Amino acid sequence: MSASVAEIPVESRVHYLNVDYGIKSWLFTTDHKRIALLYLGSITLMFFIGGIAALMMRLNLLEPNGAIVNPETYNKLFSMHGIVMVWFFLVPSIPATLGNFLVPLMIGARDVAFPKLNLLSWYIFIIGACFTLYAVISGGVDTGWTFYTPLSSLYLTTHVLAAASGIFITGFSSILTGLNFIVTIHRMRAPGLTWFRLPLFIWSLYATSVIFVLATPVLATTLMLVGLERVFHAGFFDPRLGGDPILFEHLFWFYSHPAVYIMILPAMGVISELITAFSKKRIFGYKAIAYSSMAIALVGFFVWGHHMFVSGQSAYAGLIFSALSFAVAIPSSVKVFNWTATLYKGSISYDAPMLYALGFIGLFTMGGLTGLFLASMAVDVHVHDTYFVIAHFHYIMVGGAVMGYLGGIHFWWPKITGRLYPDVWARLAAVTIFLGFNLTFFPQYILGYLGMPRRFAMYPPEFQALNVLSTAGASILGIGYFIPFIYLLWSIRYGPVAPANPWGAKGLEWERAPSPPPKENFEEIPVVTEGAYMYGNPESYNV
Amino acid sequence: MTPSLSGILLQGGFNLRPASASTMAPDVDHLYFILTGISIFFSVLIFGLILYFMIKYRKRSDAIPPPTRMSIPLEVTWIVIPVLICAFLFVRASAVFVHYQDPPSGSLEIFVVGKQWMWHIQHSEGPREINQLHIPIGVPIKLTMTSQDVIHDFFVPAFRQKMDVVPGRYTTEWFQATQLGTYHFFCSQYCGTSHSGMIGWVTVMKPEDYAGWLRSNATPESSAVAGRRLFSQFGCEGCHAPDGAGKGPSLTGIFGKTAALENGETRTVDEGFIRQMIVNPASLPVSNYPQIMPTFSGQLDEEQIMQLVAYIKSLGGTEGSK
């Protein structure tokens, strides 16, 4: 990037970033775009906190007896990693940043339905994050992110209440965001923007919002019961008082399995946008992809028992949960096939966002296929609670959700900031992350089948070779995640000014709004006359 | 001394699966191979198509390609084929699972109590072990398990079998070893600070060696005899007189029978029923008897309760009539 390009003067046009200045203009903003950036900053911080915990875990596992920390600390590290990454990065990642920024822009609205509620959601998120960080700083918590009882409710003496409160509070942020999106998508679409003209990203966020609203209250209830058990020894989960620890597992996974889809559905929505934009083709099977999002959201509520095949739940229940778990694989595979078919006879370019999108399809496919192993009960019995499961859900949540998130950030960065980032660095980072990711997590499939249980601070020496490989991969992955952090920050000040539509993409946010958009998004509310992704000559779609 | 990376890689070897030492192991491995084959097939198919499209349809000019129409037959095809594959996998995997759910009758019974952070193992004949499990080859082994504190999980990778060990209830797990040797077992459910230290060894022995091991580790009393001692020590016979003259039922021959509850339900008198009756009798109001049995929760630890169960089982009865 030459210096002269970087010195192009900033546009004098008024947009949402320069309409006013000062800390107050950010902390009291109700502009969905600024709230998106507030979230972006907060979750980036949380991502690096969770990431540091992961790196320390991987370093510790270099040696069978633990290379750097004792088991007590190790247990706190993986608990912190899970809690921070799940609730303070992955769950809010795409919905709260890209979703907040894009929902009104994509549907031709000036803001979300409840702008003040939107700001409140961010404050609730921050309060929840403060509780959780307090739990970390004051000595940590060693429950694992799953808070299984009676360990969490009766036995551990760490800061369980603070951590659980943090998650409890943050849940309301999810609920309010989901509510806001549902109402916005129902009520505020531009004239002519029918449901089947919506971008698929909106469909995926709609499905996600439904899960936010329906599943999160169950998590809140569950954590409250754990709190009551800890403080008043209420006995919900204590067998000595007639309670049942398995009840906790049912309640927890009733939220936490749908939560997996909270994390992956928005990423699938991003990928649908990227694949079509960079192959200059209308998405193949629009309705199939839209319906599959809704199917995943629906069926995803009825598969929680596959986390409990070896918990002692009835074998009949296990059979039904196994069948439903296979069923939920179908809509996911439909998406993969349709994305692949979209490339057919396209005009494909390989800018950085597209590399992330292709990486997503590869990693998500492998994560999805290994999900079949876990839905197969007899195989699950063996690999349950081993590194096989760790590898599987990291392929979905990191290989899938994080790749999708980064792809989306790179795609819409020019729209968000009005600046371009150095494409060479961005492609290099995408490739580094892809390779580092596979080196980190592929060996864990083998480790898991060999029988290494998860959450082991120490392990028998026969598992060392694969652990060393995995840690080597993690260090590459860590560098891969750090590179975008640097050049994206750099681009805000020094990047070339972005045109309104640098990718030649379809969509109201690209075609009707400048980069960055004005505070009110559109001078005039656009009128939509065609379906999504109609590249090229509109006549050719009338055949 | 820190070994070099290459040393670690060489010494560790690159096994892709653990030892296969039970009747269940080949069945699970077989499924694993089928699943791996399906995964490789679809990965190659999808990645191959993507790579082919990436090269063939790379951008050559700014011209926008004409649209491709959605194809209903194509959508149906790639829904139906995965559905058929999933149905096949479901049936195959569930069949294996169901087969290894209930132990065959005549299994050798061993009690397991998990506690932070060790495994207490109690053979019916009396010997007790900690973090060690000696079993004969070729005999189905039924583990009846419970936890003294939090949830644990008894996992033997070489047998491809695991089951959670839950406080307040009995869970069971069974396997039949096919290879002599010593194999790791792990706690695979996170249970607190020393979770990763809750490791032990299964030693699979020839039946005659196992008999010898039992003799050389013989204890003054078997589980059932220890249970009988507890039975009189805690005054159980006062109500549960063998001739049925007490306030409670005689326990002779009761194991495996069906008990009618006051709410109309029936329950099989199995290990879990007896345990629940001892620690929480109020939760099992049996018809035809006054609800006067006191709880023994807190007075007996899980191993003592298991000895009482063993004693009551030794009084005869039919097992597995459910």
Short mmCIF file of N, CA, C and O in Angstrom, two decimals, chain A residues 71 75 78 142 148-151 155 239 244 249 281 284-285 288 310-311 319 322-323 326 334 337-338 340 344-348 350 362 369 373 376-378 381-382 384-385 449-451 453-458 462 466 468 536 540-541 543, chain B residues 5 8 14-15 17-18 29 32 35-36 39 43 47 53-54 57-59 64-69 75 78-79 83 90 93-94 96-97 116 149-151 155 157 160-164 167-169 184 186-193 195-196:
data_model
loop_
_atom_site.label_atom_id
_atom_site.label_comp_id
_atom_site.label_asym_id
_atom_site.label_seq_id
_atom_site.Cartn_x
_atom_site.Cartn_y
_atom_site.Cartn_z
N PRO A 71 -3.28 -28.26 37.65
CA PRO A 71 -4.64 -28.61 37.20
C PRO A 71 -5.69 -27.59 37.63
O PRO A 71 -6.62 -27.28 36.87
N ASN A 75 -8.08 -25.86 34.92
CA ASN A 75 -9.54 -25.95 34.94
C ASN A 75 -10.18 -24.57 34.84
O ASN A 75 -11.23 -24.40 34.21
N PHE A 78 -9.87 -23.38 31.07
CA PHE A 78 -10.84 -23.85 30.07
C PHE A 78 -12.25 -23.38 30.40
O PHE A 78 -13.06 -23.18 29.49
N ASP A 142 -14.13 -22.59 38.05
CA ASP A 142 -13.66 -23.84 37.45
C ASP A 142 -14.81 -24.82 37.22
O ASP A 142 -14.69 -26.01 37.45
N TYR A 148 -22.17 -28.04 35.15
CA TYR A 148 -22.86 -29.24 35.59
C TYR A 148 -23.01 -29.30 37.11
O TYR A 148 -22.09 -29.03 37.86
N THR A 149 -24.21 -29.65 37.54
CA THR A 149 -24.48 -29.87 38.96
C THR A 149 -24.24 -31.34 39.27
O THR A 149 -24.29 -32.17 38.36
N PRO A 150 -24.03 -31.73 40.51
CA PRO A 150 -23.91 -30.89 41.70
C PRO A 150 -22.54 -30.26 41.88
O PRO A 150 -22.32 -29.58 42.89
N LEU A 151 -21.63 -30.47 40.90
CA LEU A 151 -20.29 -29.88 41.04
C LEU A 151 -20.38 -28.37 41.21
O LEU A 151 -19.81 -27.79 42.13
N TYR A 155 -20.23 -28.18 45.25
CA TYR A 155 -18.87 -28.60 45.57
C TYR A 155 -17.80 -27.55 45.34
O TYR A 155 -16.83 -27.48 46.08
N PRO A 239 -29.39 -34.91 44.87
CA PRO A 239 -30.15 -36.16 45.11
C PRO A 239 -30.43 -36.39 46.60
O PRO A 239 -31.43 -37.01 46.93
N ASP A 244 -32.43 -33.88 41.28
CA ASP A 244 -31.84 -34.73 40.25
C ASP A 244 -30.82 -33.95 39.44
O ASP A 244 -31.18 -32.99 38.75
N GLU A 249 -28.93 -31.08 33.40
CA GLU A 249 -28.42 -31.31 32.04
C GLU A 249 -29.52 -31.07 31.00
O GLU A 249 -29.28 -30.47 29.96
N LYS A 281 -23.47 -14.36 -9.15
CA LYS A 281 -24.59 -15.22 -9.53
C LYS A 281 -25.66 -15.07 -8.47
O LYS A 281 -25.36 -14.92 -7.29
N PHE A 284 -28.09 -20.05 -5.62
CA PHE A 284 -28.83 -21.21 -6.11
C PHE A 284 -29.74 -21.70 -5.00
O PHE A 284 -29.31 -21.91 -3.87
N GLY A 285 -31.03 -21.88 -5.31
CA GLY A 285 -31.96 -22.42 -4.32
C GLY A 285 -32.24 -21.46 -3.17
O GLY A 285 -32.14 -21.83 -2.02
N ALA A 288 -34.79 -22.77 -0.77
CA ALA A 288 -34.28 -23.92 -0.03
C ALA A 288 -33.39 -23.46 1.12
O ALA A 288 -33.46 -23.98 2.24
N VAL A 310 -24.92 -40.81 27.28
CA VAL A 310 -24.31 -41.65 28.32
C VAL A 310 -24.57 -41.09 29.72
O VAL A 310 -23.86 -41.39 30.66
N SER A 311 -25.62 -40.28 29.84
CA SER A 311 -25.90 -39.67 31.15
C SER A 311 -26.75 -40.58 32.01
O SER A 311 -26.97 -40.30 33.17
N LEU A 319 -32.76 -42.92 21.53
CA LEU A 319 -33.05 -43.27 20.13
C LEU A 319 -33.73 -42.12 19.40
O LEU A 319 -33.40 -41.79 18.27
N SER A 322 -31.36 -39.31 18.83
CA SER A 322 -30.42 -39.67 17.77
C SER A 322 -31.05 -39.43 16.40
O SER A 322 -30.46 -38.81 15.52
N ALA A 323 -32.30 -39.91 16.24
CA ALA A 323 -32.98 -39.74 14.94
C ALA A 323 -33.13 -38.26 14.61
O ALA A 323 -32.88 -37.83 13.47
N PHE A 326 -29.87 -36.69 13.47
CA PHE A 326 -29.60 -36.94 12.06
C PHE A 326 -30.45 -36.01 11.20
O PHE A 326 -29.99 -35.48 10.19
N VAL A 334 -28.25 -29.26 2.80
CA VAL A 334 -28.92 -28.55 1.71
C VAL A 334 -28.21 -27.23 1.43
O VAL A 334 -27.96 -26.84 0.29
N PHE A 337 -24.82 -27.81 -0.38
CA PHE A 337 -24.99 -28.14 -1.80
C PHE A 337 -25.39 -26.90 -2.60
O PHE A 337 -24.92 -26.69 -3.72
N ASN A 338 -26.27 -26.08 -2.04
CA ASN A 338 -26.72 -24.90 -2.77
C ASN A 338 -25.60 -23.87 -2.94
O ASN A 338 -25.50 -23.23 -3.98
N THR A 340 -22.45 -24.59 -3.14
CA THR A 340 -21.56 -25.14 -4.17
C THR A 340 -22.15 -24.90 -5.56
O THR A 340 -21.45 -24.48 -6.49
N TYR A 344 -21.38 -22.59 -9.78
CA TYR A 344 -21.45 -23.16 -11.13
C TYR A 344 -21.73 -22.06 -12.15
O TYR A 344 -22.69 -21.30 -12.02
N LYS A 345 -20.87 -22.00 -13.16
CA LYS A 345 -20.99 -21.02 -14.24
C LYS A 345 -21.01 -19.58 -13.73
O LYS A 345 -21.65 -18.71 -14.33
N GLY A 346 -20.33 -19.34 -12.61
CA GLY A 346 -20.23 -17.99 -12.10
C GLY A 346 -19.04 -17.27 -12.72
O GLY A 346 -18.41 -17.76 -13.66
N SER A 347 -18.77 -16.08 -12.17
CA SER A 347 -17.56 -15.34 -12.55
C SER A 347 -16.87 -15.01 -11.23
O SER A 347 -17.10 -13.98 -10.62
N ILE A 348 -16.04 -15.98 -10.78
CA ILE A 348 -15.63 -15.99 -9.38
C ILE A 348 -14.34 -15.20 -9.18
O ILE A 348 -13.35 -15.43 -9.87
N TYR A 350 -11.49 -13.81 -6.15
CA TYR A 350 -10.99 -14.34 -4.87
C TYR A 350 -10.46 -13.25 -3.96
O TYR A 350 -9.33 -13.28 -3.51
N GLY A 362 -15.52 -25.44 3.62
CA GLY A 362 -14.69 -26.62 3.87
C GLY A 362 -14.74 -27.06 5.32
O GLY A 362 -14.99 -28.23 5.63
N LEU A 369 -20.01 -33.29 8.97
CA LEU A 369 -19.89 -34.73 8.75
C LEU A 369 -19.49 -35.45 10.04
O LEU A 369 -19.98 -36.53 10.34
N PHE A 373 -21.04 -38.73 13.22
CA PHE A 373 -20.42 -39.71 14.13
C PHE A 373 -21.08 -39.60 15.51
O PHE A 373 -21.33 -40.59 16.19
N SER A 376 -24.60 -40.89 15.82
CA SER A 376 -24.64 -42.36 15.84
C SER A 376 -24.36 -42.83 17.26
O SER A 376 -23.23 -42.72 17.74
N MET A 377 -25.38 -43.36 17.92
CA MET A 377 -25.26 -43.56 19.36
C MET A 377 -24.08 -44.44 19.77
O MET A 377 -23.35 -44.11 20.70
N ALA A 378 -23.90 -45.56 19.08
CA ALA A 378 -22.85 -46.48 19.51
C ALA A 378 -21.47 -45.83 19.40
O ALA A 378 -20.58 -46.08 20.22
N VAL A 381 -21.06 -43.16 22.22
CA VAL A 381 -20.69 -43.72 23.52
C VAL A 381 -19.17 -43.70 23.68
O VAL A 381 -18.64 -43.32 24.72
N HIS A 382 -18.47 -44.06 22.61
CA HIS A 382 -17.00 -44.08 22.70
C HIS A 382 -16.40 -42.67 22.71
O HIS A 382 -15.52 -42.37 23.51
N HIS A 384 -17.89 -39.68 23.19
CA HIS A 384 -18.52 -38.68 24.05
C HIS A 384 -17.52 -38.15 25.08
O HIS A 384 -16.78 -38.91 25.67
N ASP A 385 -17.53 -36.81 25.28
CA ASP A 385 -16.63 -36.20 26.26
C ASP A 385 -15.16 -36.46 25.99
O ASP A 385 -14.34 -36.43 26.90
N TYR A 449 -10.66 -40.18 19.26
CA TYR A 449 -10.96 -41.60 19.01
C TYR A 449 -10.00 -42.49 19.79
O TYR A 449 -10.37 -43.59 20.22
N LEU A 450 -8.78 -42.01 19.99
CA LEU A 450 -7.84 -42.78 20.82
C LEU A 450 -8.28 -42.81 22.28
O LEU A 450 -7.80 -43.63 23.06
N GLY A 451 -9.16 -41.89 22.66
CA GLY A 451 -9.74 -41.97 24.00
C GLY A 451 -9.33 -40.87 24.95
O GLY A 451 -9.61 -40.96 26.14
N PRO A 453 -9.90 -37.97 27.12
CA PRO A 453 -11.06 -37.20 27.55
C PRO A 453 -10.79 -35.70 27.48
O PRO A 453 -9.64 -35.27 27.56
N ARG A 454 -11.86 -34.93 27.34
CA ARG A 454 -11.73 -33.49 27.36
C ARG A 454 -11.49 -33.01 28.79
O ARG A 454 -11.69 -33.75 29.74
N ARG A 455 -11.07 -31.78 28.92
CA ARG A 455 -10.88 -31.13 30.23
C ARG A 455 -9.85 -31.86 31.09
O ARG A 455 -10.00 -31.94 32.30
N PHE A 456 -8.84 -32.40 30.43
CA PHE A 456 -7.74 -33.07 31.13
C PHE A 456 -6.55 -32.12 31.23
O PHE A 456 -5.96 -31.76 30.23
N ALA A 457 -6.19 -31.75 32.46
CA ALA A 457 -5.02 -30.90 32.65
C ALA A 457 -3.74 -31.70 32.42
O ALA A 457 -2.71 -31.16 32.05
N MET A 458 -3.81 -32.99 32.68
CA MET A 458 -2.67 -33.88 32.47
C MET A 458 -3.17 -35.09 31.72
O MET A 458 -4.36 -35.41 31.77
N GLU A 462 1.09 -41.37 25.96
CA GLU A 462 0.83 -41.80 24.59
C GLU A 462 0.06 -40.77 23.77
O GLU A 462 0.00 -40.86 22.54
N LEU A 466 0.19 -36.00 19.37
CA LEU A 466 -0.92 -35.28 18.74
C LEU A 466 -1.18 -33.96 19.45
O LEU A 466 -1.57 -32.98 18.83
N VAL A 468 1.12 -32.10 20.82
CA VAL A 468 2.17 -31.16 20.38
C VAL A 468 1.80 -30.58 19.01
O VAL A 468 1.90 -29.37 18.79
N GLY A 536 -26.50 -8.72 -13.17
CA GLY A 536 -26.59 -8.65 -14.62
C GLY A 536 -27.92 -8.08 -15.07
O GLY A 536 -28.56 -7.29 -14.37
N SER A 540 -32.96 -11.11 -17.89
CA SER A 540 -32.57 -12.52 -17.98
C SER A 540 -33.23 -13.35 -16.88
O SER A 540 -33.19 -14.58 -16.93
N TYR A 541 -33.80 -12.69 -15.87
CA TYR A 541 -34.44 -13.43 -14.79
C TYR A 541 -35.91 -13.73 -15.07
O TYR A 541 -36.58 -14.37 -14.29
N VAL A 543 -37.08 -15.31 -17.65
CA VAL A 543 -37.28 -16.44 -18.58
C VAL A 543 -38.25 -17.46 -17.99
O VAL A 543 -38.10 -17.84 -16.84
N LEU B 5 10.90 -32.67 19.39
CA LEU B 5 9.59 -32.87 18.75
C LEU B 5 9.57 -34.17 17.96
O LEU B 5 8.65 -34.98 18.07
N ILE B 8 9.25 -37.08 20.19
CA ILE B 8 7.89 -37.27 20.69
C ILE B 8 7.02 -37.91 19.60
O ILE B 8 6.29 -38.86 19.85
N PHE B 14 1.83 -43.22 15.51
CA PHE B 14 0.64 -42.57 15.03
C PHE B 14 -0.51 -43.54 14.92
O PHE B 14 -1.01 -43.83 13.84
N ASN B 15 -0.90 -44.08 16.06
CA ASN B 15 -2.07 -44.94 16.06
C ASN B 15 -3.29 -44.11 15.72
O ASN B 15 -3.42 -42.98 16.17
N ARG B 17 -6.41 -45.59 16.11
CA ARG B 17 -7.45 -46.00 17.04
C ARG B 17 -6.83 -46.75 18.21
O ARG B 17 -5.72 -47.25 18.10
N PRO B 18 -7.56 -46.79 19.31
CA PRO B 18 -7.01 -47.44 20.50
C PRO B 18 -7.06 -48.96 20.34
O PRO B 18 -7.63 -49.48 19.39
N ASP B 29 -15.87 -49.84 15.84
CA ASP B 29 -14.88 -49.49 14.82
C ASP B 29 -15.47 -49.64 13.42
O ASP B 29 -15.19 -48.84 12.53
N TYR B 32 -17.45 -46.76 12.70
CA TYR B 32 -16.51 -45.64 12.55
C TYR B 32 -15.93 -45.64 11.13
O TYR B 32 -15.81 -44.60 10.50
N LEU B 35 -18.62 -44.48 8.71
CA LEU B 35 -18.79 -43.03 8.83
C LEU B 35 -17.62 -42.30 8.20
O LEU B 35 -17.80 -41.27 7.53
N THR B 36 -16.42 -42.81 8.43
CA THR B 36 -15.24 -42.16 7.85
C THR B 36 -15.31 -42.24 6.34
O THR B 36 -15.01 -41.26 5.64
N SER B 39 -17.78 -39.76 5.11
CA SER B 39 -17.24 -38.40 5.26
C SER B 39 -16.22 -38.10 4.17
O SER B 39 -16.22 -37.01 3.59
N SER B 43 -16.66 -35.22 1.43
CA SER B 43 -15.63 -34.17 1.42
C SER B 43 -15.00 -34.08 0.04
O SER B 43 -14.86 -32.99 -0.53
N PHE B 47 -15.46 -30.74 -1.99
CA PHE B 47 -14.23 -29.97 -2.20
C PHE B 47 -13.78 -30.08 -3.65
O PHE B 47 -13.29 -29.11 -4.23
N PHE B 53 -14.95 -25.76 -9.88
CA PHE B 53 -15.67 -24.52 -10.22
C PHE B 53 -14.76 -23.30 -10.04
O PHE B 53 -14.82 -22.35 -10.82
N MET B 54 -13.96 -23.33 -8.96
CA MET B 54 -13.09 -22.19 -8.67
C MET B 54 -12.15 -21.92 -9.84
O MET B 54 -11.87 -20.78 -10.19
N TYR B 57 -14.50 -21.49 -13.46
CA TYR B 57 -15.35 -20.31 -13.55
C TYR B 57 -14.72 -19.10 -12.89
O TYR B 57 -15.42 -18.22 -12.40
N ARG B 58 -13.37 -19.07 -12.83
CA ARG B 58 -12.74 -17.88 -12.25
C ARG B 58 -13.05 -16.68 -13.13
O ARG B 58 -13.29 -16.82 -14.35
N LYS B 59 -13.03 -15.51 -12.53
CA LYS B 59 -13.42 -14.30 -13.25
C LYS B 59 -12.45 -14.03 -14.39
O LYS B 59 -11.24 -13.96 -14.19
N ILE B 64 -21.27 -10.14 -16.66
CA ILE B 64 -22.04 -10.86 -15.65
C ILE B 64 -22.62 -12.12 -16.30
O ILE B 64 -23.29 -12.02 -17.33
N PRO B 65 -22.36 -13.28 -15.73
CA PRO B 65 -22.88 -14.51 -16.33
C PRO B 65 -24.39 -14.57 -16.22
O PRO B 65 -24.97 -14.00 -15.30
N PRO B 66 -25.04 -15.26 -17.15
CA PRO B 66 -26.51 -15.39 -17.07
C PRO B 66 -26.90 -16.23 -15.86
O PRO B 66 -26.11 -17.07 -15.40
N PRO B 67 -28.09 -16.01 -15.32
CA PRO B 67 -28.49 -16.74 -14.11
C PRO B 67 -28.74 -18.22 -14.38
O PRO B 67 -29.05 -18.60 -15.50
N THR B 68 -28.57 -19.01 -13.34
CA THR B 68 -28.93 -20.42 -13.41
C THR B 68 -30.25 -20.58 -12.68
O THR B 68 -30.43 -20.03 -11.60
N ARG B 69 -31.16 -21.31 -13.29
CA ARG B 69 -32.47 -21.46 -12.64
C ARG B 69 -32.40 -22.51 -11.55
O ARG B 69 -31.69 -23.49 -11.65
N GLU B 75 -32.77 -30.17 -6.00
CA GLU B 75 -32.96 -29.95 -4.56
C GLU B 75 -33.49 -31.22 -3.90
O GLU B 75 -33.04 -31.60 -2.82
N TRP B 78 -30.71 -33.85 -3.53
CA TRP B 78 -29.74 -33.70 -2.44
C TRP B 78 -30.40 -33.53 -1.07
O TRP B 78 -29.74 -33.28 -0.10
N ILE B 79 -31.70 -33.69 -1.04
CA ILE B 79 -32.34 -33.92 0.26
C ILE B 79 -32.52 -35.42 0.48
O ILE B 79 -32.19 -35.95 1.54
N VAL B 83 -30.96 -38.05 3.40
CA VAL B 83 -31.95 -38.66 4.29
C VAL B 83 -31.75 -40.18 4.34
O VAL B 83 -31.74 -40.79 5.41
N PHE B 90 -28.52 -44.31 11.23
CA PHE B 90 -29.31 -44.35 12.47
C PHE B 90 -29.61 -45.79 12.85
O PHE B 90 -29.43 -46.21 14.00
N ALA B 93 -26.29 -47.76 13.82
CA ALA B 93 -25.66 -47.33 15.07
C ALA B 93 -26.57 -47.62 16.27
O ALA B 93 -26.10 -48.01 17.34
N SER B 94 -27.87 -47.47 16.06
CA SER B 94 -28.80 -47.71 17.16
C SER B 94 -28.83 -49.20 17.52
O SER B 94 -28.93 -49.57 18.69
N VAL B 96 -26.39 -51.35 17.36
CA VAL B 96 -25.22 -51.65 18.20
C VAL B 96 -25.43 -51.09 19.61
O VAL B 96 -25.18 -51.77 20.61
N PHE B 97 -25.94 -49.88 19.67
CA PHE B 97 -26.16 -49.25 20.98
C PHE B 97 -27.12 -50.07 21.83
O PHE B 97 -26.86 -50.36 23.00
N GLN B 116 -14.56 -37.94 44.33
CA GLN B 116 -13.46 -37.03 44.00
C GLN B 116 -12.20 -37.49 44.74
O GLN B 116 -12.17 -37.43 45.96
N ASP B 149 -20.28 -38.20 45.23
CA ASP B 149 -20.36 -36.74 45.26
C ASP B 149 -20.91 -36.17 43.93
O ASP B 149 -22.10 -36.01 43.80
N VAL B 150 -20.03 -35.90 42.97
CA VAL B 150 -20.47 -35.24 41.73
C VAL B 150 -20.58 -36.28 40.62
O VAL B 150 -20.32 -37.46 40.85
N ILE B 151 -20.95 -35.85 39.42
CA ILE B 151 -21.06 -36.79 38.30
C ILE B 151 -19.65 -37.14 37.79
O ILE B 151 -18.83 -36.26 37.55
N PHE B 155 -14.95 -44.67 31.72
CA PHE B 155 -14.66 -44.76 30.28
C PHE B 155 -13.46 -45.66 30.04
O PHE B 155 -12.38 -45.40 30.56
N PRO B 157 -11.46 -46.75 26.89
CA PRO B 157 -11.33 -46.61 25.43
C PRO B 157 -11.15 -47.94 24.72
O PRO B 157 -11.74 -48.15 23.65
N ARG B 160 -14.39 -49.36 24.13
CA ARG B 160 -15.33 -48.45 23.44
C ARG B 160 -16.61 -48.25 24.28
O ARG B 160 -17.70 -48.11 23.72
N GLN B 161 -16.49 -48.29 25.56
CA GLN B 161 -17.69 -48.22 26.40
C GLN B 161 -17.50 -47.15 27.47
O GLN B 161 -16.41 -46.98 28.01
N LYS B 162 -18.56 -46.41 27.73
CA LYS B 162 -18.52 -45.47 28.84
C LYS B 162 -19.94 -45.23 29.35
O LYS B 162 -20.92 -45.46 28.63
N MET B 163 -20.03 -44.78 30.58
CA MET B 163 -21.33 -44.42 31.15
C MET B 163 -21.08 -43.45 32.30
O MET B 163 -20.11 -43.59 33.04
N ASP B 164 -21.97 -42.46 32.41
CA ASP B 164 -21.84 -41.52 33.52
C ASP B 164 -22.10 -42.23 34.84
O ASP B 164 -22.90 -43.17 34.92
N PRO B 167 -24.49 -39.32 41.11
CA PRO B 167 -24.89 -39.43 42.51
C PRO B 167 -26.41 -39.62 42.61
O PRO B 167 -27.16 -39.05 41.82
N GLY B 168 -26.82 -40.43 43.57
CA GLY B 168 -28.25 -40.59 43.81
C GLY B 168 -28.91 -41.63 42.96
O GLY B 168 -30.13 -41.79 43.02
N ARG B 169 -28.18 -42.33 42.10
CA ARG B 169 -28.81 -43.39 41.32
C ARG B 169 -27.73 -44.37 40.86
O ARG B 169 -26.54 -44.09 40.93
N HIS B 184 -6.13 -48.53 29.92
CA HIS B 184 -6.51 -47.37 30.72
C HIS B 184 -8.02 -47.29 30.90
O HIS B 184 -8.78 -47.59 29.98
N PHE B 186 -10.61 -44.03 32.25
CA PHE B 186 -10.58 -42.61 32.59
C PHE B 186 -11.91 -42.18 33.21
O PHE B 186 -12.94 -42.80 32.94
N CYS B 187 -11.86 -41.09 33.96
CA CYS B 187 -13.09 -40.37 34.25
C CYS B 187 -13.25 -39.38 33.10
O CYS B 187 -12.39 -38.55 32.87
N SER B 188 -14.34 -39.49 32.36
CA SER B 188 -14.46 -38.57 31.23
C SER B 188 -15.53 -37.51 31.46
O SER B 188 -15.85 -36.77 30.54
N GLN B 189 -16.09 -37.44 32.66
CA GLN B 189 -17.00 -36.32 32.96
C GLN B 189 -16.29 -35.42 33.95
O GLN B 189 -15.93 -35.85 35.05
N TYR B 190 -16.09 -34.15 33.55
CA TYR B 190 -15.32 -33.22 34.38
C TYR B 190 -15.89 -33.17 35.80
O TYR B 190 -17.08 -32.93 36.01
N CYS B 191 -15.02 -33.40 36.79
CA CYS B 191 -15.49 -33.57 38.16
C CYS B 191 -14.73 -32.74 39.16
O CYS B 191 -14.76 -33.02 40.36
N GLY B 192 -14.02 -31.72 38.69
CA GLY B 192 -13.32 -30.85 39.63
C GLY B 192 -11.81 -30.94 39.49
O GLY B 192 -11.29 -31.46 38.49
N THR B 193 -11.12 -30.44 40.51
CA THR B 193 -9.69 -30.16 40.40
C THR B 193 -8.87 -31.30 39.79
O THR B 193 -8.15 -31.11 38.84
N HIS B 195 -9.71 -34.00 38.17
CA HIS B 195 -10.42 -34.80 37.16
C HIS B 195 -9.45 -35.62 36.32
O HIS B 195 -9.66 -36.82 36.10
N SER B 196 -8.38 -34.97 35.87
CA SER B 196 -7.46 -35.68 34.97
C SER B 196 -6.61 -36.70 35.72
O SER B 196 -5.90 -37.48 35.08
#
